[in-house]
PDB file of C-alpha atoms and ligand atoms in Angstrom:
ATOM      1  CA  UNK A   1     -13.543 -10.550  -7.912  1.00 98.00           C
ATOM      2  CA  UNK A   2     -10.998  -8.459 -10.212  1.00 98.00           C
ATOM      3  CA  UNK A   3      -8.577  -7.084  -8.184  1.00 99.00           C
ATOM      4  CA  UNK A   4      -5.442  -4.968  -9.292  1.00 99.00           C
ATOM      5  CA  UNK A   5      -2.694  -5.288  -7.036  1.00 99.00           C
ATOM      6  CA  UNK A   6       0.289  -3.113  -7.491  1.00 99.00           C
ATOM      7  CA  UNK A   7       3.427  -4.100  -6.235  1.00 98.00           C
ATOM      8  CA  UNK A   8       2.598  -7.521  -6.755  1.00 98.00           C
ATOM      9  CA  UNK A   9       6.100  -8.265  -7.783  1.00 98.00           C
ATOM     10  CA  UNK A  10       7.277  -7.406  -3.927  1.00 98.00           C
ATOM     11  CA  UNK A  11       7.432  -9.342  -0.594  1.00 98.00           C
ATOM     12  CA  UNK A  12       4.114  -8.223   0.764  1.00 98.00           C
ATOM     13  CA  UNK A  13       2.421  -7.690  -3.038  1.00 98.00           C
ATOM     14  CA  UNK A  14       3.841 -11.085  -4.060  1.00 98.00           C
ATOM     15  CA  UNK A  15       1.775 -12.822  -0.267  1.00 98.00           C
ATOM     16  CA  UNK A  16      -1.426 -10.527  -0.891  1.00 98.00           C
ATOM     17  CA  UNK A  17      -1.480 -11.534  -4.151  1.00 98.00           C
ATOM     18  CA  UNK A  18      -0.743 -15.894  -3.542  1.00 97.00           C
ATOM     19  CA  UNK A  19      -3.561 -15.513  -1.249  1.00 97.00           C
ATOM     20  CA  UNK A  20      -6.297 -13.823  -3.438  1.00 98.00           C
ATOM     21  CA  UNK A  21      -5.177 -15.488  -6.487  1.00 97.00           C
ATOM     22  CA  UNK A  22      -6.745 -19.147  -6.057  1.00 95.00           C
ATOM     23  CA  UNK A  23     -10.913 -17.440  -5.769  1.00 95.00           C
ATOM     24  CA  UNK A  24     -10.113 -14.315  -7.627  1.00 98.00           C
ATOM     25  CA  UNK A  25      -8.906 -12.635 -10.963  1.00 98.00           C
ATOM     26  CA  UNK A  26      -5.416 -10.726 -10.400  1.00 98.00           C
ATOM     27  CA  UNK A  27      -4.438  -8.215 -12.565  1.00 98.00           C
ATOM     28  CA  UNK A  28      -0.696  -7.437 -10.924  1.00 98.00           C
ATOM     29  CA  UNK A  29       1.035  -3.847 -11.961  1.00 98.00           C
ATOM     30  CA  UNK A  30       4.212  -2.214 -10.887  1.00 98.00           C
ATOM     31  CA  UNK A  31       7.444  -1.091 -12.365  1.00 98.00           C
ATOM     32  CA  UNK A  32       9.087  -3.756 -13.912  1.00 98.00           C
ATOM     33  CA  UNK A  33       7.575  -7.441 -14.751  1.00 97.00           C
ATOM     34  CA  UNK A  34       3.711  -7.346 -13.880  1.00 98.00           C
ATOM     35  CA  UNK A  35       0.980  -7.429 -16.074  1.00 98.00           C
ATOM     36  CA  UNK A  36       0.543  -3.622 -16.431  1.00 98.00           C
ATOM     37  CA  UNK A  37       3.393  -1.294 -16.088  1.00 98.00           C
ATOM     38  CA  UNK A  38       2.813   1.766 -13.655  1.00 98.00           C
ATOM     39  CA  UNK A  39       5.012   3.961 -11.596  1.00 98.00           C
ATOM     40  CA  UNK A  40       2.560   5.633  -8.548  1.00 98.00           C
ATOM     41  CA  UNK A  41       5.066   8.422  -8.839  1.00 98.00           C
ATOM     42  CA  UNK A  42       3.823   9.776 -12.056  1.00 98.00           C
ATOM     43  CA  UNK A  43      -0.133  10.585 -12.292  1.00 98.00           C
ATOM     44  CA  UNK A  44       0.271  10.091 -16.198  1.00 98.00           C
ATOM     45  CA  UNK A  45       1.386   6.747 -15.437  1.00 98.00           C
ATOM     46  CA  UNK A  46      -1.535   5.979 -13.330  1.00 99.00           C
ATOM     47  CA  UNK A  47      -4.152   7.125 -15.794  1.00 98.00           C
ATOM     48  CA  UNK A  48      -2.540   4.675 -18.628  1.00 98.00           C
ATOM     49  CA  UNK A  49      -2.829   2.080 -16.260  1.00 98.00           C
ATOM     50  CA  UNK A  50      -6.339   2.530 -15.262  1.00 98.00           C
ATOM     51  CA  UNK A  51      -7.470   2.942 -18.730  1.00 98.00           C
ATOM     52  CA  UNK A  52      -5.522  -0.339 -19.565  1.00 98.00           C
ATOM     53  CA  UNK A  53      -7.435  -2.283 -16.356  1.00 98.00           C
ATOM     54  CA  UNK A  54     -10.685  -0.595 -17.321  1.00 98.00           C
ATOM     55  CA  UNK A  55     -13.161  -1.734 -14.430  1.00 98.00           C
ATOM     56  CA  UNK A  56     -12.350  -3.830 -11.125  1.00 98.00           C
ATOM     57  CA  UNK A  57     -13.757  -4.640  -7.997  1.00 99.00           C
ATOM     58  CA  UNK A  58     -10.672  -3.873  -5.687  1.00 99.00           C
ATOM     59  CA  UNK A  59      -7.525  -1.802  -6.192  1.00 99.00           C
ATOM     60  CA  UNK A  60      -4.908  -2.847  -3.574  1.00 99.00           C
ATOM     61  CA  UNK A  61      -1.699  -0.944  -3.496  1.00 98.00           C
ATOM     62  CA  UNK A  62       0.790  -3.172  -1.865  1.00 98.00           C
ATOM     63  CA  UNK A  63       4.435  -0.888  -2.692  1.00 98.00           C
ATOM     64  CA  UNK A  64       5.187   3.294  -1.677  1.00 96.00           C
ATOM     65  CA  UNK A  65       9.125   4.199  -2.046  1.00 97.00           C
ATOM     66  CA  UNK A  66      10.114   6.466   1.038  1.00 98.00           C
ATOM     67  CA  UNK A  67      13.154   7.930   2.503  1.00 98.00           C
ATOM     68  CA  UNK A  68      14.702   5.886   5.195  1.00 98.00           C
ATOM     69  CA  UNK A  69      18.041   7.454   6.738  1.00 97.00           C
ATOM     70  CA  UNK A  70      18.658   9.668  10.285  1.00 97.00           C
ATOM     71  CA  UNK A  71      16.552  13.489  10.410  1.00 98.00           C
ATOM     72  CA  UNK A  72      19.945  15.345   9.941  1.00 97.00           C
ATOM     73  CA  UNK A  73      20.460  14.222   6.785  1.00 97.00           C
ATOM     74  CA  UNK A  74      16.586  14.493   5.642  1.00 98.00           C
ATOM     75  CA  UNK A  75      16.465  17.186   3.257  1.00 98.00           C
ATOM     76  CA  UNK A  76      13.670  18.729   1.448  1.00 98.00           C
ATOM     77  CA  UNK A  77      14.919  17.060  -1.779  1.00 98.00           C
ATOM     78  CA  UNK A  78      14.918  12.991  -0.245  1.00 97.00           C
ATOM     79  CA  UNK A  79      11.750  14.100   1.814  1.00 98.00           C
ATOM     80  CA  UNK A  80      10.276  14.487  -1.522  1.00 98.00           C
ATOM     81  CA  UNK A  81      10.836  10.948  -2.175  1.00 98.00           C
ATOM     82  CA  UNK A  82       8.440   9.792   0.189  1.00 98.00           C
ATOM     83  CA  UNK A  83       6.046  12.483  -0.962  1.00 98.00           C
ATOM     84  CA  UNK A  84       5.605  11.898  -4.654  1.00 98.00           C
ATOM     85  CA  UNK A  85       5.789   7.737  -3.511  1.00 98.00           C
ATOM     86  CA  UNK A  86       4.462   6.322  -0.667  1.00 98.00           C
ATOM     87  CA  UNK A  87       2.077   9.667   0.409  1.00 98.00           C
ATOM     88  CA  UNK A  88       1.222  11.234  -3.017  1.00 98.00           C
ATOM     89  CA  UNK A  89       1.374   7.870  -5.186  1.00 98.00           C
ATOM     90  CA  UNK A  90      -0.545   6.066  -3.132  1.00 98.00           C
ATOM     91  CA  UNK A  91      -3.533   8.996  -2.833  1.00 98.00           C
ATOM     92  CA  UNK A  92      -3.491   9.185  -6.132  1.00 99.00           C
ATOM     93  CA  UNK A  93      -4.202   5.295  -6.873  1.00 99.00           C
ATOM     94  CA  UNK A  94      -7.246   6.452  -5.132  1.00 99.00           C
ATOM     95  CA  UNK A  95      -8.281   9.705  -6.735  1.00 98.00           C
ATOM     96  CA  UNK A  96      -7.598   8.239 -10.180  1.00 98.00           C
ATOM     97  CA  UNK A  97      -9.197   5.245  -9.748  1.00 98.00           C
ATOM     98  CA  UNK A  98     -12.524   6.514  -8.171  1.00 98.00           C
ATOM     99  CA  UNK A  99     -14.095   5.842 -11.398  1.00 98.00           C
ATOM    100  CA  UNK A 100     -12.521   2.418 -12.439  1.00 98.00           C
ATOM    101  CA  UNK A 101     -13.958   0.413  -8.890  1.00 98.00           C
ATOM    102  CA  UNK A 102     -17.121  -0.973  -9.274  1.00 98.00           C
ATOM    103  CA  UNK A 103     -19.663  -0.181  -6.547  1.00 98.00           C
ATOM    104  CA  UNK A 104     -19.124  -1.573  -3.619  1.00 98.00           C
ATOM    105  CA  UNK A 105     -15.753  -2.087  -4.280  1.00 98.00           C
ATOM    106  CA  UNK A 106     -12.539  -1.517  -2.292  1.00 99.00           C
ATOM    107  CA  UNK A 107      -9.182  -0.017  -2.116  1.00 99.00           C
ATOM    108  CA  UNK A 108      -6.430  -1.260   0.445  1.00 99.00           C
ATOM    109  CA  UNK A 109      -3.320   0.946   0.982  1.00 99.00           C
ATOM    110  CA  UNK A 110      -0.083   0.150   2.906  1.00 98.00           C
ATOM    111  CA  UNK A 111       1.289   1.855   5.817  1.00 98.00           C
ATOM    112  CA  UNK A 112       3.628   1.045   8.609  1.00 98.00           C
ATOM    113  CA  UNK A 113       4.735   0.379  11.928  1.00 98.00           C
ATOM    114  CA  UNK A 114       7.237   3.150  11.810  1.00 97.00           C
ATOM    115  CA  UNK A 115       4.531   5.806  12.947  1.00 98.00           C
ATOM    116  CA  UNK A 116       3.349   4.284  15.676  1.00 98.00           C
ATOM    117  CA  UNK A 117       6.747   2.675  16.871  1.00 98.00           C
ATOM    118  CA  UNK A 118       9.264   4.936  16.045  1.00 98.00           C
ATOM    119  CA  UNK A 119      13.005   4.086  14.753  1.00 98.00           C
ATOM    120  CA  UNK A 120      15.784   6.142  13.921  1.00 98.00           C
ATOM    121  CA  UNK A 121      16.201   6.779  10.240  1.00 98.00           C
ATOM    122  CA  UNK A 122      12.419   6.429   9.902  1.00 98.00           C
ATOM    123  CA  UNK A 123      10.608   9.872  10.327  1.00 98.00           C
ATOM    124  CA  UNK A 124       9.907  10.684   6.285  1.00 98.00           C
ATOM    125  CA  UNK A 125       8.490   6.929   6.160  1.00 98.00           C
ATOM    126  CA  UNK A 126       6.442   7.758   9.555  1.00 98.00           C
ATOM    127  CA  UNK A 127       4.879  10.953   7.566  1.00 98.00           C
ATOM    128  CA  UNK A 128       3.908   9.211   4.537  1.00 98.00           C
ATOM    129  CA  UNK A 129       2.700   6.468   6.951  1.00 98.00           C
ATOM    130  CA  UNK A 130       0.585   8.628   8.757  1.00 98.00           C
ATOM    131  CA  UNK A 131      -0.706  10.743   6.276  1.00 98.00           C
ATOM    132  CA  UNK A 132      -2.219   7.611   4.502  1.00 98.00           C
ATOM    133  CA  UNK A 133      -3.852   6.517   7.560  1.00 98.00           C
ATOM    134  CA  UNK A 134      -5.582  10.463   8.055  1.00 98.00           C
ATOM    135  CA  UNK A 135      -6.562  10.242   4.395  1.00 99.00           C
ATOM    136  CA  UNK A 136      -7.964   6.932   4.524  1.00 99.00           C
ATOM    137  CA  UNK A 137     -10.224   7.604   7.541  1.00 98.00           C
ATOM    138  CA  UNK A 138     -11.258  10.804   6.123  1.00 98.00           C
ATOM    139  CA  UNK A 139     -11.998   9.815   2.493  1.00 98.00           C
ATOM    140  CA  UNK A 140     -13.905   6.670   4.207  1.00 98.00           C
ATOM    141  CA  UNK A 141     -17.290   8.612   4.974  1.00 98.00           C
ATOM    142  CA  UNK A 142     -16.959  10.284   1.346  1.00 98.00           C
ATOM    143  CA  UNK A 143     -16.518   7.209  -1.098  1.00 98.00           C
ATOM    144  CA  UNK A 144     -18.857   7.154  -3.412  1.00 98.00           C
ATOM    145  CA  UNK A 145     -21.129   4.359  -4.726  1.00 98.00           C
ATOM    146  CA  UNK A 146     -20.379   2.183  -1.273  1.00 98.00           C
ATOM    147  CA  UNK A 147     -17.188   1.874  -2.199  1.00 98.00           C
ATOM    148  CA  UNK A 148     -14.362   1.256   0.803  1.00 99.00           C
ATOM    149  CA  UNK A 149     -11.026   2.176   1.368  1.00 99.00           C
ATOM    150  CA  UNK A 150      -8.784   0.522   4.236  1.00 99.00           C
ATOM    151  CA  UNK A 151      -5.081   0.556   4.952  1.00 98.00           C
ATOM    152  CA  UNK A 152      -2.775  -2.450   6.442  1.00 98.00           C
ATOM    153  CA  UNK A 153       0.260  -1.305   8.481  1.00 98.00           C
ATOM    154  CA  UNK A 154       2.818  -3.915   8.617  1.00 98.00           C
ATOM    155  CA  UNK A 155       5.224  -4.840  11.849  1.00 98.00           C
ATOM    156  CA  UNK A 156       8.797  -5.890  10.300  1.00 98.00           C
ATOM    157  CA  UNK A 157       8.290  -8.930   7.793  1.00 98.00           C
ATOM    158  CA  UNK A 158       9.513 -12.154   8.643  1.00 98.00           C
ATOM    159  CA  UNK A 159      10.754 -12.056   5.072  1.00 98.00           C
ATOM    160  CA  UNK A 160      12.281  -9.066   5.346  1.00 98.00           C
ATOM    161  CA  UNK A 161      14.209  -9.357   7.829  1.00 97.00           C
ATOM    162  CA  UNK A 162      17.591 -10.069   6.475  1.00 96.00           C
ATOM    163  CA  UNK A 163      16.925  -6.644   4.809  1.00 96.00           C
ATOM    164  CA  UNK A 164      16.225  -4.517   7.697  1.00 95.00           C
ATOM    165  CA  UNK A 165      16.099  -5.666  11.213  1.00 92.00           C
ATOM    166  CA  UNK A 166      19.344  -4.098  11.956  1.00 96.00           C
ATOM    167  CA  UNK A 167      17.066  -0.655  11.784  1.00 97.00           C
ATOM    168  CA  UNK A 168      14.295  -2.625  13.617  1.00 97.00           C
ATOM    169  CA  UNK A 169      15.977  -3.641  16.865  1.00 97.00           C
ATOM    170  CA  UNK A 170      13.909  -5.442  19.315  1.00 97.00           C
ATOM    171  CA  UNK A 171      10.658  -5.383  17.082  1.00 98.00           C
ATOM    172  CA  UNK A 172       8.955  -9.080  16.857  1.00 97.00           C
ATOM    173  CA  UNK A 173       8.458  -9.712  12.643  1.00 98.00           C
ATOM    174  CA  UNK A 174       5.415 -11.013  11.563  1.00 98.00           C
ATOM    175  CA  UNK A 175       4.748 -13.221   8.676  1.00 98.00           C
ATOM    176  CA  UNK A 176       4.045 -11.774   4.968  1.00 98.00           C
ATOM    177  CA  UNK A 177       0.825 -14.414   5.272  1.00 97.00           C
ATOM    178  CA  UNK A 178      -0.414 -12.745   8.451  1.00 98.00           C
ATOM    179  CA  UNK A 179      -0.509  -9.577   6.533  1.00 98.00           C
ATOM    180  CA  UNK A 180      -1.943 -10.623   3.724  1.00 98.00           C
ATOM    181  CA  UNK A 181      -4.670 -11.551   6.015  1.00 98.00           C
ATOM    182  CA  UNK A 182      -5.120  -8.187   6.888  1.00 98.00           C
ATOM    183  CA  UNK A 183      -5.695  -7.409   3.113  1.00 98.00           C
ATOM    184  CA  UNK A 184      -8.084  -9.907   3.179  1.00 98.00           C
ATOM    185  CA  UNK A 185     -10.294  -8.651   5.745  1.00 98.00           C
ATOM    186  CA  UNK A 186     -10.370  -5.144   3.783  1.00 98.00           C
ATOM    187  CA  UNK A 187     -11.297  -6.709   0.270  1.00 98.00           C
ATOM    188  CA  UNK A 188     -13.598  -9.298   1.315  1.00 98.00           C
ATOM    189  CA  UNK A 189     -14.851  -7.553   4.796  1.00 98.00           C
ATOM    190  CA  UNK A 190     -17.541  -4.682   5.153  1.00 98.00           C
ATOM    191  CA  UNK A 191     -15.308  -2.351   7.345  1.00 98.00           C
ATOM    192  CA  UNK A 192     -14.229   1.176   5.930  1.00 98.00           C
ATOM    193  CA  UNK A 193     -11.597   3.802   7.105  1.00 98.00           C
ATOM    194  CA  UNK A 194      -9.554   1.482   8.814  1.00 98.00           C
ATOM    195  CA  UNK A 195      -5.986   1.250   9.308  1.00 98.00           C
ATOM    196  CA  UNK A 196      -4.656  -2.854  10.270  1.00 98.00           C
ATOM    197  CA  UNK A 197      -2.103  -2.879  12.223  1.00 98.00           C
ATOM    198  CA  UNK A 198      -0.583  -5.769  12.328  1.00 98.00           C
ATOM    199  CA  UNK A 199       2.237  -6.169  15.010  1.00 97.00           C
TER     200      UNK A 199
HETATM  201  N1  LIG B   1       8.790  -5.401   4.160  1.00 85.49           N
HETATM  202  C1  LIG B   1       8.510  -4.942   5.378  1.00 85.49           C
HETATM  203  O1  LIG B   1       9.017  -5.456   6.412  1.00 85.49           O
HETATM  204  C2  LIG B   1       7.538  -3.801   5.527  1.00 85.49           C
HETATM  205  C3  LIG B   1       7.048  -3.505   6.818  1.00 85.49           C
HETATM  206  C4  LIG B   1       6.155  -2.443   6.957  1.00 85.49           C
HETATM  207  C5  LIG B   1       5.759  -1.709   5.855  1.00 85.49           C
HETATM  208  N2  LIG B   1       6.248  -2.022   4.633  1.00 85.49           N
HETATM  209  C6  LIG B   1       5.801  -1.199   3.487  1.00 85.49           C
HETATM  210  O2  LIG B   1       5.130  -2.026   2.560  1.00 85.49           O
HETATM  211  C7  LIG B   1       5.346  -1.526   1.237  1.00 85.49           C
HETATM  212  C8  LIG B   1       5.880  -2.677   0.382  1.00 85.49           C
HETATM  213  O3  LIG B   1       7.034  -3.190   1.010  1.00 85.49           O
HETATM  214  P1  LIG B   1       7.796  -4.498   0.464  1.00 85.49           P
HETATM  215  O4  LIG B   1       8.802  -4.862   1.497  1.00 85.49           O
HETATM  216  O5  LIG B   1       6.807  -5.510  -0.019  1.00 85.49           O
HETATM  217  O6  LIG B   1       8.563  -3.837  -0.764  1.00 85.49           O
HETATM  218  P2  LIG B   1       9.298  -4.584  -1.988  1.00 85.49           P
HETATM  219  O7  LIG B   1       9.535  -6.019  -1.715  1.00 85.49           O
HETATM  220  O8  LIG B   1      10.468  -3.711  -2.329  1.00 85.49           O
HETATM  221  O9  LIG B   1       8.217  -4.493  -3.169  1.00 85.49           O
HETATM  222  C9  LIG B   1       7.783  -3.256  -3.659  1.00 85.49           C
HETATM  223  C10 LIG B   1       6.821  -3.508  -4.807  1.00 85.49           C
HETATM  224  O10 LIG B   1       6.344  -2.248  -5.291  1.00 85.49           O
HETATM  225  C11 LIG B   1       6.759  -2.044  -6.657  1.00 85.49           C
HETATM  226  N3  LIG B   1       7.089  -0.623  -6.784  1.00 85.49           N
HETATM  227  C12 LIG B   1       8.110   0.055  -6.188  1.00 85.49           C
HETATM  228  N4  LIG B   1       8.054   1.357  -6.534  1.00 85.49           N
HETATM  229  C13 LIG B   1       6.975   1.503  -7.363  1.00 85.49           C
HETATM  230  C14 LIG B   1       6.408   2.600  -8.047  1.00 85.49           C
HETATM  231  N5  LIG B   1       6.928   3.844  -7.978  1.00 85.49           N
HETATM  232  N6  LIG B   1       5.313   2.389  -8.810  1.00 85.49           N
HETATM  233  C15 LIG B   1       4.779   1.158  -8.909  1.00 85.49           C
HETATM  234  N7  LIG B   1       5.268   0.075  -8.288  1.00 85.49           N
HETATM  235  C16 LIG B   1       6.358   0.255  -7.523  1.00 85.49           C
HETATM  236  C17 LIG B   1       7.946  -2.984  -6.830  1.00 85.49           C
HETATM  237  O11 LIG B   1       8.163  -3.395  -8.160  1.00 85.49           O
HETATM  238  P3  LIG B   1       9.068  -2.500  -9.163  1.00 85.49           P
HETATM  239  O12 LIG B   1      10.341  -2.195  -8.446  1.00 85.49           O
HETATM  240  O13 LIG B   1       9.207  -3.344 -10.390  1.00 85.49           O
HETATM  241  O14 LIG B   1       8.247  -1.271  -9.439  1.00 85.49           O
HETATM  242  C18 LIG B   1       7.463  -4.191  -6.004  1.00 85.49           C
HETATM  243  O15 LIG B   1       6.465  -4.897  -6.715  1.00 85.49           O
HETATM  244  C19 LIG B   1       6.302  -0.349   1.363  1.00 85.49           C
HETATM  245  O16 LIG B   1       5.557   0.856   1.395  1.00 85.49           O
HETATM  246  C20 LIG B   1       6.950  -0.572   2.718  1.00 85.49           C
HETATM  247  O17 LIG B   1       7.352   0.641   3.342  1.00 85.49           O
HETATM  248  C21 LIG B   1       7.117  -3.049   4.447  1.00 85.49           C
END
């Protein structure tokens, strides 16, 4: 298979990616350092990069910026950040790329434990989270050409936590290689509108 993955370049992009590369073709994009450069924020940006890729049999989106800091500080203005990233950017991956999947192809978005688990600092995250997951299971029974669309939410990474577990007290981390599996079963599986959790 083709299969764009953007965010490669991150902890969970960089493990999706190692474990699709040795059967597949990866095409990586994100910011900085990938094969295609792409910001999801900017819907210009995605077009160039589609029309760079051209046509692929999975579109994985393994990155989505949000807000993380406590609700009395969370302002329309840093809100936004998780809107045009994480909700927005990653919706539009899909709505751009309708036409660059092959049929019976796939895309695989990222969520989060945060909106099902909550922590403090996390409730612009937990929107994006769980708008992704209503969008996925709604756009599910309307893809086109048999083509699928899945999420993974992610527990804590063992890899990440250095990072954050101080915001994540008490939560168990699971591996990056555990959740790549869960990108796995989307890509290679048959299962649409599905959101992994894996905690
Ligand atoms: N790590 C965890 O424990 C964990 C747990 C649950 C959920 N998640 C979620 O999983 C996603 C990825 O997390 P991560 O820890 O792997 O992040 P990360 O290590 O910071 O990697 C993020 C990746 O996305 C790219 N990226 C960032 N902003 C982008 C943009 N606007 N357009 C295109 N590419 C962009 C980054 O590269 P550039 O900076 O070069 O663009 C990088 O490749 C996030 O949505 C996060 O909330 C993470």
């Amino acid at each position: 298979m083709k299969i764009l993955i953007i965010g490669a370049t991150g902890t969970i992009g960089g493990s999706v990616a190692r474990e699709f590369a040795s059967r597949n073709e990866i095409i990586s994009a994100s910011r900085n350092g990938a094969d295609i450069q792409v910001d999801i924020s900017s819907v210009d940006s995605i077009r160039a990069m589609y029309e760079k890729v051209g046509l692929v049999d999975a579109v994985i989106s393994a990155t989505g910026g949000a807000y993380f800091g406590p609700l009395p500080e969370l302002t329309p203005e840093n809100n936004e950040i998780s809107i045009q990233n994480k909700l927005k950017g990653q919706i539009n991956v899909v709505l751009l790329g309708l036409n660059h999947v092959n049929d019976r192809g796939s895309f695989t978005l990222t969520t989060g434990i945060m909106m099902d688990d909550p922590v403090v600092g996390g409730a612009s995250g937990a929107m994006a989270n769980g708008g992704i997951t209503a969008f996925v299971k709604s756009a599910a029974i309307e893809m086109p050409r048999g083509i699928r669309i899945n999420s993974v939410s992610p527990n804590l990474l063992v890899e990440s936590v250095e990072k954050y577990s101080k915001f994540f007290p008490g939560f168990e981390p699971v591996s990056a290689y555990r959740v790549a599996q869960a990108f796995r079963k989307s890509v290679e599986g048959a299962q649409t509108g599905q959101n992994y959790t894996v905690y």
